[in-house]
Amino acid sequence: MSKKILIADDDSSIVDSITMILEDEGYRVDTPIRSHDTFKTVKNTKPDLVLLDIWIDHEDGRNICRKLKSDGVTSNIPIVIISASQGAAQMAIEAGADDFISKPFEIDELLLKIQKNLRRGQTHGLKILI
Amino acid sequence: MENTIYIASLVFALVVNTFLALYLIRTKEQSVALLAFVVFITLISVWGYPQFLINTFRIENYMFTYLDKISVVGYTFLPIAFLVFVLAFTERLDSLRNFQNVLLIFIPPVLFLYLSWNTSLLEYHTVDTIIHAPWGLSSPPSTYFIVFLIWFETVMMASLIILIKFLIRTYDSLKRRQAFWIILSALIPLVVGSITDGAMPAFGQANIIPMAIPLTSVMGIIITYAVLKHDLFEFSPTSIISSIGEGVVSIDSKGRIVFANDSALEMLKVEPKNIFGKSYFDVVRLRSEEGKVIPLKDRPFHRALTIRESIVGNYYISTEKVRKFSVAMTVNPLIKNKKVIGATVSFRDITREKEIETSKDEFISVASHELKTPITALKLYTSHLERQLSKKGDAQSILALSKIEHQTDRLLALVGSLLNVSKIKTGKYVYNMVQFPAQAIIKDAILTTRPLIKSRKIIVKGSTRRTLYGDREKLTQVLTNFITNALKYSQKEIIILVKDDNKQITIGVKDFGQGIEASDVKHLFEKYYRSKKDEYSQGLGIGLYVSREYVIAHKGKIWVESRLGKGSTFSFSIPI
């Protein structure tokens, strides 16, 4: 079964273009219907990875990130934060995100980060199983 | 009454002169020139009133003598008052600082006055010697009156010559206009009056009409006209400085305030009586743009006095009643006879400009941030399409797409540069200071620019083993900017020059391109500057601006040497 990735970004062009690429790569892609539903959607659908914009509809993506990481059900899901500002890497790590990618990015860079974090998520999951 | 007309003209002259004197003395802007002029017309009245009384009433002998002696004071000092006025007006008062000159000017009238009062060498002052001229009564001249007359005319002529020379030489249209009206008005009573009241009696033609005093009424009328119509005396340098929008404060060499114009008083919210003579440093507190208190020895006033040059900068100033506000300030040393006698500080409130600048930078920051998102999407769509097409092997479409991609990257680079500038301006830029080998700057920069270099030749001359403390990435960026520019503007080889003189490390990039116009050189490191010739090349010209900010943050220097047609060398140095 192919991996499921959730994209939470309030810019439809980003969601659309990433979806197109990821689906082409064989991933299943999901997006929350409304961005402020992100936490609920992740909890319900349990994706294998979350791509999270640092600002969603004036809401601080880091809060969503912290919430997800502190919830038992979702804490193991890798989160990659997307941001346009350079200082955001530090902020992303502080918020507990697993990785960070800054706009603008190349396809290959994005795919690499997704693969890397999916693998890490797997080993993480395995550890829990053991 | 045979002298009615004479009396009437005397009355007219005296009324006009008195009112003129009162009017001028009450004008707001007092100057030595104005005061001397008021003295001048007052002396005419001193001369005229006794004449009026003598001619109007039947006067006793002792009274006649008394009045006539007062009258003498008036015309004896008249030429001196006029001379002082002319010297002040033409800004030559300095010549009166010399004691010898003062004696030379004041001894003759005092001497003449003494002789006139106490002897009969110059004039007679008794009723029985009085002459009945057609229009009035006059004291007859004596043997040596001619000596007095020659002195009188000489001083008057000298004053007029100074004034006329000034009129010819000066380029100050206001002063020219003023000088013209003064010459015109003073010339009439002086020339004609000298003939009728001086020369004619001296040569025995005493029974002529004495015209000097009535003619001064003509002068009074002309000057009144000039005052009302042409603002004569209104536009003194002081009134101009007082009215300008910039705050102007003059300070003597001991730091005491000697002058402050209206704008300065208003901006600093101080009363003249509370600041004149007070220490400037007690009245005005100064902070740097970063908000730090500037120590006394580093204040622009002291620096201007020490290096004897103007100091220009932006500061925060505050006083007892005013909270700190931003000013653009210029401090000019006042140098007289090679001696620094003080300084003049001029300043302008730039709070509004600063606000605009900040909001503009914020706008750029937000705008470029917002621009990044659609460009990212654009890039993603393009690469996706490229992948699809490469599976199908559509080489032609891929070529077109790669061009779209290239342009997208260009757009991104521009947005990135804009963001950088706004970051530097808002002070957001964080420098990652580390110890690193200086040579790494050259290696890193060449590595970064390799895709651009292609077949071009880059020669590195010199090297260093020194370790630098600084932001490796940002210093590399400076050199990268230099190399990128050199590649853009020159088709020949490029030389990277490295110099280490134990004090600083200098890195330069020499190209053999077209060179830079001298007029462009000084603006080259400004924000958004681009040469007019440069319309076809890329970039917003902020690369050099950013480079300058980086280098300055390292306490270094950045400069360019260029010769048209030969090429340019861009260099920066970082102290060790």
XYZ file of C-alpha atoms in Angstrom:
706
model
C 0.000 0.000 0.000
C 1.378 3.376 -1.000
C 2.215 5.971 1.604
C -0.278 8.675 2.487
C 0.885 12.260 2.769
C -1.183 15.131 4.151
C -0.516 18.621 2.831
C -1.668 21.516 5.009
C -1.121 24.804 3.250
C -3.568 27.636 2.720
C -2.199 28.390 -0.725
C -4.059 26.242 -3.202
C -1.352 26.549 -5.872
C 1.210 24.969 -3.555
C -1.178 22.214 -2.485
C -2.148 21.563 -6.086
C 1.365 21.476 -7.521
C 2.759 19.280 -4.736
C -0.230 16.943 -5.019
C 0.367 16.565 -8.738
C 4.021 15.639 -8.201
C 3.496 13.351 -5.249
C 0.661 11.474 -6.951
C 2.917 11.055 -9.951
C 5.503 9.541 -7.608
C 2.901 7.074 -6.388
C 1.971 8.618 -3.053
C -1.564 9.072 -1.881
C -2.226 12.704 -1.053
C -4.772 14.144 1.313
C -5.577 17.708 2.329
C -7.712 18.994 5.169
C -10.931 20.532 3.837
C -10.398 23.608 5.935
C -6.950 24.463 7.150
C -8.001 24.926 10.760
C -9.196 21.325 10.691
C -5.606 20.131 10.219
C -5.191 18.654 13.672
C -8.536 16.773 13.506
C -7.852 15.540 9.990
C -4.408 14.196 10.918
C -5.841 12.480 13.966
C -8.649 10.880 11.955
C -6.794 9.913 8.801
C -3.356 9.104 10.331
C -1.193 9.942 7.311
C 2.368 8.623 7.025
C 3.762 12.161 6.794
C 2.535 15.764 7.146
C 3.735 18.689 5.057
C 2.803 21.717 7.134
C 2.999 25.376 6.181
C 4.336 27.538 8.992
C 1.489 30.021 8.527
C -1.982 28.694 7.810
C -4.747 31.272 7.595
C -3.060 33.495 10.159
C -2.637 30.546 12.461
C 0.836 29.666 13.602
C 1.681 26.286 12.046
C 4.057 25.681 14.925
C 1.125 25.426 17.321
C -0.430 22.740 15.163
C 2.953 21.034 15.059
C 3.308 21.118 18.853
C -0.229 19.834 19.299
C 0.376 16.929 16.926
C 3.671 16.031 18.567
C 2.158 16.031 22.040
C -0.835 13.894 21.118
C -0.303 10.164 21.635
C -2.031 9.187 18.413
C -0.166 11.554 16.126
C 3.179 12.091 17.821
C 4.966 9.544 15.660
C 3.874 11.025 12.365
C 6.827 12.849 10.771
C 6.157 16.560 10.174
C 8.002 18.590 7.536
C 7.451 22.323 7.874
C 7.355 24.532 4.792
C 8.225 28.201 5.089
C 9.386 31.113 3.021
C 11.516 32.711 5.695
C 15.110 31.730 6.378
C 14.907 32.010 10.127
C 12.083 29.483 10.140
C 14.358 26.419 10.275
C 15.171 27.178 13.881
C 11.522 27.834 14.687
C 10.464 24.568 13.046
C 12.901 22.521 15.096
C 11.820 24.316 18.264
C 8.214 23.463 17.528
C 9.185 19.779 17.356
C 9.015 19.318 13.595
C 11.124 16.530 12.095
C 12.334 18.486 9.143
C 12.085 21.721 7.331
C 12.030 22.897 3.730
C 12.168 26.534 2.637
C 10.363 28.071 -0.295
C 11.342 28.026 -3.079
C 12.449 24.414 -3.340
C 13.197 21.979 -6.124
C 11.130 18.859 -6.675
C 14.077 16.590 -5.950
C 14.780 18.337 -2.665
C 11.167 17.835 -1.593
C 11.054 14.185 -2.646
C 14.323 13.485 -0.855
C 13.061 15.012 2.381
C 9.807 13.061 2.157
C 11.632 9.765 1.581
C 14.090 10.406 4.385
C 11.382 11.254 6.902
C 9.140 8.400 5.847
C 12.009 6.000 6.503
C 12.648 7.555 9.861
C 8.940 7.300 10.673
C 9.055 3.605 9.835
C 11.987 2.820 12.082
C 10.315 4.856 14.748
C 7.171 2.844 14.370
C 9.143 -0.406 14.440
C 10.761 0.594 17.681
C 7.381 1.090 19.217
C 6.235 -2.301 17.999
C 9.216 -3.996 19.614
C 6.623 135.663 7.121
C 9.369 135.459 4.617
C 10.578 131.972 5.616
C 7.239 130.173 5.637
C 8.094 127.797 2.821
C 11.442 126.997 4.359
C 9.813 126.306 7.724
C 7.156 124.165 6.103
C 9.730 122.050 4.295
C 11.732 121.785 7.518
C 8.668 120.569 9.399
C 7.936 118.073 6.676
C 11.528 116.767 6.675
C 11.628 116.466 10.445
C 8.299 114.663 10.690
C 9.253 112.199 7.968
C 12.684 111.545 9.483
C 11.373 111.158 13.015
C 8.720 108.675 11.992
C 11.193 106.773 9.853
C 13.638 106.539 12.759
C 10.882 105.340 15.094
C 9.634 102.840 12.551
C 13.056 101.368 11.810
C 14.083 101.103 15.446
C 10.984 99.017 16.115
C 11.557 96.456 13.331
C 12.128 92.954 14.595
C 15.482 92.194 13.023
C 18.074 94.519 14.428
C 21.470 94.803 12.837
C 24.416 97.150 13.113
C 23.609 98.508 9.654
C 20.052 99.322 10.639
C 21.104 100.949 13.910
C 23.754 103.047 12.160
C 21.141 104.146 9.654
C 18.749 105.158 12.422
C 21.549 107.178 14.033
C 22.175 108.785 10.649
C 18.608 110.033 10.219
C 18.396 110.984 13.889
C 21.442 113.210 13.410
C 19.616 114.919 10.575
C 16.839 115.683 13.051
C 19.351 116.955 15.591
C 20.556 119.273 12.895
C 17.060 120.210 11.765
C 15.022 120.837 14.938
C 17.174 123.765 16.180
C 17.047 125.232 12.669
C 13.276 124.928 12.795
C 13.089 126.714 16.133
C 15.470 129.472 15.064
C 13.510 130.121 11.928
C 10.090 129.955 13.533
C 10.382 131.945 16.756
C 11.976 135.181 17.696
C 14.977 133.823 19.566
C 17.046 135.514 22.256
C 20.774 135.727 21.623
C 21.858 133.168 24.226
C 19.139 130.804 23.029
C 20.249 131.195 19.431
C 23.816 130.271 20.348
C 22.623 127.280 22.315
C 20.385 125.950 19.528
C 22.960 126.546 16.846
C 25.541 124.544 18.827
C 23.155 121.593 19.042
C 22.595 121.861 15.318
C 26.361 121.608 14.751
C 26.463 118.255 16.570
C 23.978 116.909 14.031
C 25.871 117.648 10.874
C 29.364 117.136 12.310
C 28.706 113.500 13.085
C 26.528 112.901 10.034
C 29.289 111.610 7.709
C 30.607 109.273 10.439
C 27.184 107.718 10.987
C 26.826 107.231 7.256
C 30.288 105.656 6.991
C 29.598 103.213 9.844
C 26.285 102.335 8.230
C 27.956 101.668 4.875
C 30.693 99.535 6.485
C 28.106 97.477 8.350
C 25.912 97.135 5.299
C 28.801 95.956 3.118
C 30.050 93.642 5.882
C 33.288 95.539 6.397
C 32.811 96.367 10.064
C 35.970 94.367 10.746
C 38.003 97.413 9.762
C 36.664 99.156 12.882
C 38.272 96.544 15.123
C 41.542 98.325 14.461
C 41.980 101.032 17.122
C 43.935 103.305 14.768
C 41.086 103.343 12.296
C 38.616 104.217 15.027
C 40.778 107.177 16.088
C 41.137 108.267 12.487
C 37.383 108.293 12.052
C 36.325 109.839 15.367
C 39.031 112.410 16.117
C 38.158 114.862 13.299
C 34.449 115.312 14.167
C 35.244 115.728 17.871
C 37.902 118.277 16.974
C 35.593 120.131 14.597
C 32.850 120.143 17.190
C 35.229 121.577 19.778
C 36.420 124.292 17.403
C 32.921 125.135 16.290
C 31.627 125.444 19.840
C 34.517 127.293 21.388
C 36.111 129.332 18.611
C 35.067 131.357 15.625
C 37.407 129.530 13.289
C 34.668 127.529 11.602
C 31.390 129.333 12.205
C 29.844 132.257 14.062
C 27.028 131.542 16.447
C 25.686 134.915 17.458
C 22.474 136.605 16.374
C 24.202 139.710 15.070
C 26.190 137.692 12.544
C 23.161 135.856 11.230
C 22.558 135.886 7.511
C 19.137 136.297 6.016
C 19.015 133.876 3.166
C 15.927 134.055 0.893
C 14.268 131.154 2.754
C 15.623 131.418 6.207
C 18.298 132.318 8.669
C 21.769 130.849 8.576
C 24.992 130.991 10.539
C 27.684 132.395 8.324
C 30.780 130.295 7.628
C 34.102 131.441 8.983
C 37.674 131.318 7.649
C 38.386 127.635 8.118
C 34.911 126.330 7.379
C 36.291 125.084 4.087
C 38.542 122.602 5.967
C 35.523 121.116 7.678
C 33.667 121.004 4.375
C 36.463 119.157 2.611
C 36.623 116.579 5.400
C 32.811 116.215 5.350
C 32.684 115.652 1.597
C 35.663 113.289 1.653
C 34.063 110.971 4.205
C 30.772 111.082 2.324
C 32.418 110.361 -1.016
C 34.448 107.517 0.471
C 31.264 105.963 1.890
C 29.484 106.282 -1.407
C 32.418 104.766 -3.284
C 32.419 101.783 -0.917
C 28.696 101.404 -1.477
C 28.899 101.704 -5.245
C 31.809 99.246 -5.418
C 29.751 96.856 -3.349
C 26.755 97.324 -5.635
C 28.878 96.453 -8.653
C 30.609 93.474 -7.079
C 27.919 91.695 -5.123
C 25.849 88.919 -6.650
C 23.319 89.026 -3.855
C 20.323 90.481 -5.684
C 18.641 91.509 -2.444
C 21.688 93.437 -1.269
C 22.030 95.015 -4.687
C 18.469 96.244 -4.529
C 18.968 97.592 -1.029
C 22.252 99.274 -1.980
C 20.585 100.887 -4.976
C 17.825 102.460 -2.888
C 20.254 103.664 -0.246
C 22.571 105.292 -2.783
C 19.682 106.875 -4.610
C 18.066 108.264 -1.483
C 21.214 109.418 0.311
C 22.800 110.932 -2.776
C 20.127 113.596 -3.309
C 20.389 115.478 0.012
C 24.129 114.888 0.229
C 25.072 116.208 -3.161
C 22.600 119.052 -3.448
C 22.734 119.831 0.283
C 26.513 119.966 0.222
C 26.358 122.550 -2.513
C 23.627 124.737 -1.039
C 24.535 124.478 2.631
C 28.255 123.923 2.402
C 30.035 124.925 -0.758
C 27.987 128.036 -1.588
C 28.330 129.707 1.834
C 31.982 128.702 1.989
C 32.639 130.570 -1.213
C 30.749 133.636 -0.067
C 27.430 132.833 -1.706
C 25.620 132.610 1.600
C 22.354 134.154 0.530
C 21.247 131.063 -1.270
C 18.513 128.661 -0.291
C 19.719 126.124 2.361
C 18.376 122.880 0.937
C 20.092 120.066 2.833
C 17.467 119.472 5.488
C 14.396 119.762 3.295
C 16.034 117.418 0.814
C 16.472 114.799 3.489
C 12.707 114.593 3.529
C 12.995 113.413 -0.068
C 15.448 110.792 1.161
C 13.028 109.866 3.939
C 10.214 109.452 1.438
C 12.320 107.303 -0.879
C 13.475 105.091 1.962
C 9.966 104.785 3.362
C 8.848 103.752 -0.110
C 11.681 101.202 -0.318
C 10.870 99.856 3.131
C 7.219 99.372 2.301
C 7.521 98.335 -1.313
C 10.809 96.443 -1.427
C 11.129 95.215 2.142
C 14.257 97.251 2.639
C 15.915 96.151 5.907
C 13.422 93.326 6.314
C 15.538 90.679 4.613
C 18.634 90.783 6.705
C 20.756 87.592 6.818
C 19.520 87.121 10.372
C 15.874 87.307 9.328
C 16.523 84.805 6.542
C 18.293 82.345 8.842
C 15.556 82.817 11.420
C 12.834 81.972 8.964
C 14.300 78.842 7.359
C 12.744 75.521 8.195
C 15.925 73.911 9.411
C 16.967 74.416 12.984
C 20.168 76.476 13.176
C 22.205 76.860 16.345
C 25.554 78.618 16.545
C 27.965 77.713 19.284
C 31.191 79.403 20.306
C 34.419 77.468 20.770
C 33.646 76.936 24.472
C 30.366 75.250 23.587
C 28.064 78.125 24.569
C 25.008 78.874 22.447
C 25.306 82.263 20.773
C 22.448 82.016 18.302
C 19.393 79.876 17.636
C 16.843 80.517 14.910
C 13.057 80.286 15.251
C 12.881 76.728 13.903
C 15.512 75.526 16.362
C 13.713 77.185 19.283
C 10.447 75.608 18.197
C 11.859 72.121 17.614
C 13.803 72.101 20.857
C 10.948 73.831 22.709
C 13.285 76.267 24.438
C 13.082 79.987 25.222
C 15.893 82.196 23.893
C 16.521 83.675 27.348
C 17.039 80.200 28.777
C 19.625 79.026 26.265
C 21.762 81.938 25.110
C 25.098 81.735 26.834
C 24.267 78.274 28.181
C 26.263 75.191 27.302
C 24.945 73.561 24.141
C 25.659 70.147 25.625
C 23.425 70.866 28.624
C 20.587 72.030 26.402
C 20.714 69.419 23.628
C 21.258 65.742 24.368
C 22.434 63.596 21.510
C 22.101 59.903 20.813
C 23.345 57.855 17.920
C 20.947 56.237 15.462
C 21.221 53.076 17.516
C 20.023 55.020 20.556
C 23.356 55.092 22.384
C 24.422 58.226 24.247
C 27.355 59.799 22.416
C 30.318 60.616 24.675
C 31.328 64.275 24.654
C 34.539 63.786 22.736
C 32.720 61.955 19.931
C 29.957 64.510 19.550
C 29.878 65.950 16.038
C 30.590 69.416 17.450
C 33.918 68.315 18.886
C 34.821 66.298 15.841
C 34.022 69.241 13.541
C 36.248 71.484 15.646
C 39.063 68.959 15.750
C 39.187 67.960 12.098
C 37.941 71.372 10.905
C 35.484 69.784 8.510
C 31.725 69.429 8.322
C 30.216 66.452 10.071
C 27.000 65.062 8.641
C 24.916 62.346 10.225
C 21.608 61.157 11.583
C 21.055 61.355 15.321
C 18.410 61.417 17.985
C 18.180 64.670 19.924
C 16.237 65.535 23.023
C 15.919 68.462 25.416
C 14.335 68.987 28.793
C 10.908 69.430 27.229
C 11.197 67.314 24.074
C 11.372 63.551 23.881
C 13.982 62.236 21.498
C 13.331 62.609 17.798
C 15.332 61.782 14.679
C 17.301 64.494 12.972
C 19.619 64.784 10.020
C 22.363 67.039 11.342
C 25.228 69.009 9.841
C 27.876 70.629 11.984
C 30.054 73.200 10.251
C 33.081 74.658 12.016
C 33.224 78.468 11.972
C 36.723 79.403 10.961
C 37.936 82.985 10.979
C 41.522 83.933 10.240
C 42.484 80.236 10.399
C 41.147 80.050 13.944
C 38.178 77.918 14.913
C 35.804 80.273 16.701
C 32.871 77.897 17.034
C 30.456 75.880 14.963
C 27.040 76.117 13.408
C 24.719 73.175 13.826
C 21.797 72.785 11.447
C 19.270 70.015 11.799
C 16.048 68.775 10.293
C 13.370 66.561 11.829
C 13.380 63.291 9.873
C 10.917 61.334 11.986
C 8.445 61.198 9.115
C 11.076 60.106 6.582
C 12.203 57.377 8.935
C 8.646 56.129 9.331
C 8.195 56.040 5.575
C 11.512 54.244 5.166
C 10.525 51.646 7.751
C 7.095 51.034 6.278
C 8.637 50.818 2.820
C 11.109 48.201 4.039
C 8.325 46.300 5.732
C 6.306 46.428 2.552
C 9.228 45.051 0.544
C 9.712 42.330 3.109
C 6.060 41.264 3.076
C 5.716 41.642 -0.667
C 8.777 39.560 -1.467
C 7.626 36.965 1.016
C 4.264 36.764 -0.655
C 5.901 36.573 -4.062
C 7.842 33.504 -3.056
C 4.763 31.293 -2.743
C 3.414 31.625 -6.301
C 6.938 31.360 -7.694
C 7.442 28.126 -5.752
C 4.218 26.739 -7.204
C 5.303 27.857 -10.663
C 8.605 26.035 -10.248
C 6.896 22.896 -9.054
C 4.451 22.858 -11.974
C 7.272 23.423 -14.438
C 9.474 20.662 -13.072
C 6.505 18.330 -12.986
C 5.727 19.074 -16.603
C 9.395 18.634 -17.499
C 9.402 15.182 -15.927
C 6.275 14.204 -17.803
C 7.666 15.433 -21.096
C 11.026 13.739 -20.630
C 9.186 10.429 -20.216
C 7.618 11.082 -23.610
C 10.899 12.316 -25.072
C 9.561 15.698 -26.237
C 12.906 17.505 -26.496
C 11.517 20.705 -28.034
C 8.997 21.304 -25.285
C 11.604 20.477 -22.654
C 13.864 23.162 -24.101
C 11.094 25.738 -23.854
C 10.322 24.616 -20.319
C 13.924 24.864 -19.243
C 13.808 28.485 -20.426
C 10.723 29.099 -18.321
C 12.555 27.560 -15.413
C 15.554 29.779 -15.969
C 13.382 32.881 -15.934
C 11.621 31.680 -12.815
C 14.984 31.290 -11.108
C 15.890 34.822 -12.127
C 12.680 36.114 -10.649
C 13.417 34.239 -7.470
C 16.905 35.683 -7.228
C 15.460 39.192 -7.507
C 12.892 38.525 -4.824
C 15.658 37.089 -2.660
C 17.789 40.195 -3.091
C 14.887 42.464 -2.202
C 14.273 40.460 0.908
C 17.938 40.711 1.836
C 17.901 44.471 1.547
C 14.822 44.858 3.683
C 16.360 42.558 6.256
C 19.523 44.588 6.456
C 17.586 47.845 6.664
C 15.386 46.603 9.456
C 18.451 45.281 11.222
C 17.127 41.751 11.150
C 20.241 40.295 9.656
C 22.005 37.994 12.037
C 25.717 37.541 11.571
C 27.083 34.126 12.290
C 30.534 35.079 13.562
C 33.104 32.292 13.576
C 36.862 31.780 13.223
C 37.691 30.521 9.748
C 40.601 30.531 7.297
C 40.436 33.666 5.159
C 41.478 31.708 2.078
C 38.128 29.866 2.314
C 36.371 33.006 1.044
C 38.185 32.677 -2.283
C 37.638 28.910 -2.555
C 33.956 29.121 -1.674
C 33.297 32.026 -4.021
C 34.942 30.304 -6.985
C 32.998 27.155 -6.223
C 29.718 29.058 -6.140
C 30.357 30.937 -9.367
C 31.696 27.909 -11.258
C 28.508 27.465 -13.349
C 28.880 31.071 -14.551
C 32.608 30.913 -15.177
C 32.326 28.171 -17.840
C 35.266 28.635 -20.239
C 36.380 31.975 -18.763
C 39.760 32.273 -17.105
C 40.057 33.229 -13.434
C 43.520 33.948 -12.045
C 44.147 34.147 -8.325
C 47.126 36.311 -7.313
C 48.336 36.143 -3.731
C 47.103 34.099 -0.806
C 46.753 34.200 2.951
C 47.067 31.750 5.804
C 45.353 34.081 8.193
C 42.322 33.138 10.265
C 39.476 35.633 10.189
C 36.700 36.202 12.673
C 33.485 36.904 10.795
C 30.520 35.528 8.910
C 32.072 33.186 6.375
C 28.950 32.920 4.243
C 28.376 36.670 3.990
C 31.977 37.554 3.198
C 31.965 34.852 0.537
C 28.786 36.449 -0.805
C 30.660 39.760 -1.196
C 33.363 38.142 -3.299
C 30.738 36.160 -5.231
C 28.964 39.428 -6.056
C 32.225 40.940 -7.300
C 32.995 37.909 -9.470
C 29.448 37.762 -10.859
C 29.617 41.445 -11.782
C 33.041 41.044 -13.375
C 31.790 38.116 -15.467
C 28.778 40.161 -16.517
C 30.665 43.288 -17.559
C 33.842 41.884 -19.050
C 34.462 39.199 -21.642
C 38.155 38.705 -20.840
C 39.877 36.991 -17.939
C 39.328 37.983 -14.311
C 41.989 38.377 -11.640
C 41.328 37.823 -7.959
C 43.862 39.740 -5.868
C 44.568 38.679 -2.297
C 46.701 40.831 0.008
C 47.597 40.373 3.653
C 49.540 43.261 5.235
C 49.340 42.101 8.875
C 46.674 44.715 9.595
C 43.973 43.679 7.193
C 43.167 41.265 4.443
C 42.254 42.831 1.142
C 40.471 40.875 -1.556
C 39.843 42.428 -4.952
C 38.440 41.409 -8.299
C 39.981 42.986 -11.369
C 38.241 42.890 -14.725
C 39.157 44.242 -18.134
C 35.712 45.464 -19.066
C 34.467 48.882 -20.130
C 35.093 50.549 -16.758
C 32.722 52.771 -14.846
C 31.912 56.456 -15.360
C 33.268 58.622 -12.549
C 29.753 59.969 -11.994
C 28.501 56.440 -11.396
C 31.301 55.373 -9.066
C 30.124 57.356 -6.074
C 26.571 56.013 -6.284
C 27.589 52.445 -6.989
C 27.070 51.160 -3.471
C 23.726 52.877 -2.982
C 20.492 51.020 -2.543
C 18.741 50.397 -5.883
C 21.414 52.207 -7.873
C 22.056 51.150 -11.428
C 24.013 52.936 -14.079
C 21.986 54.371 -16.941
C 24.077 52.368 -19.365
C 23.208 49.233 -17.538
C 19.675 48.756 -18.795
C 20.290 45.445 -20.488
C 21.969 43.609 -17.699
C 20.337 41.808 -14.856
C 20.156 42.680 -11.227
C 18.688 45.526 -9.247
C 22.038 46.943 -8.257
C 21.421 45.871 -4.719
C 24.207 43.288 -4.817
C 26.769 45.984 -4.140
C 24.595 47.668 -1.550
C 24.238 44.385 0.323
C 27.992 43.774 -0.020
C 28.707 47.160 1.501
C 26.403 46.453 4.448
C 28.137 43.101 5.031
C 31.620 44.601 4.890
C 30.688 47.516 7.165
C 29.280 45.051 9.687
C 32.787 43.534 9.770
C 34.288 47.023 10.321
C 35.878 46.712 6.902
C 36.051 48.911 3.834
C 34.699 48.464 0.325
C 35.703 50.469 -2.737
C 36.185 50.467 -6.453
C 38.911 51.776 -8.706
C 37.972 52.146 -12.328
C 39.261 53.568 -15.583
C 36.986 53.984 -18.566
C 37.891 51.514 -21.285
C 40.479 49.765 -19.103
C 38.399 47.973 -16.500
C 37.559 48.069 -12.826
C 38.835 46.613 -9.579
C 36.326 46.048 -6.819
C 37.947 45.481 -3.426
C 37.080 44.999 0.191
C 39.286 44.758 3.230
C 38.596 43.219 6.603
C 40.723 44.153 9.624
C 42.458 41.215 11.302
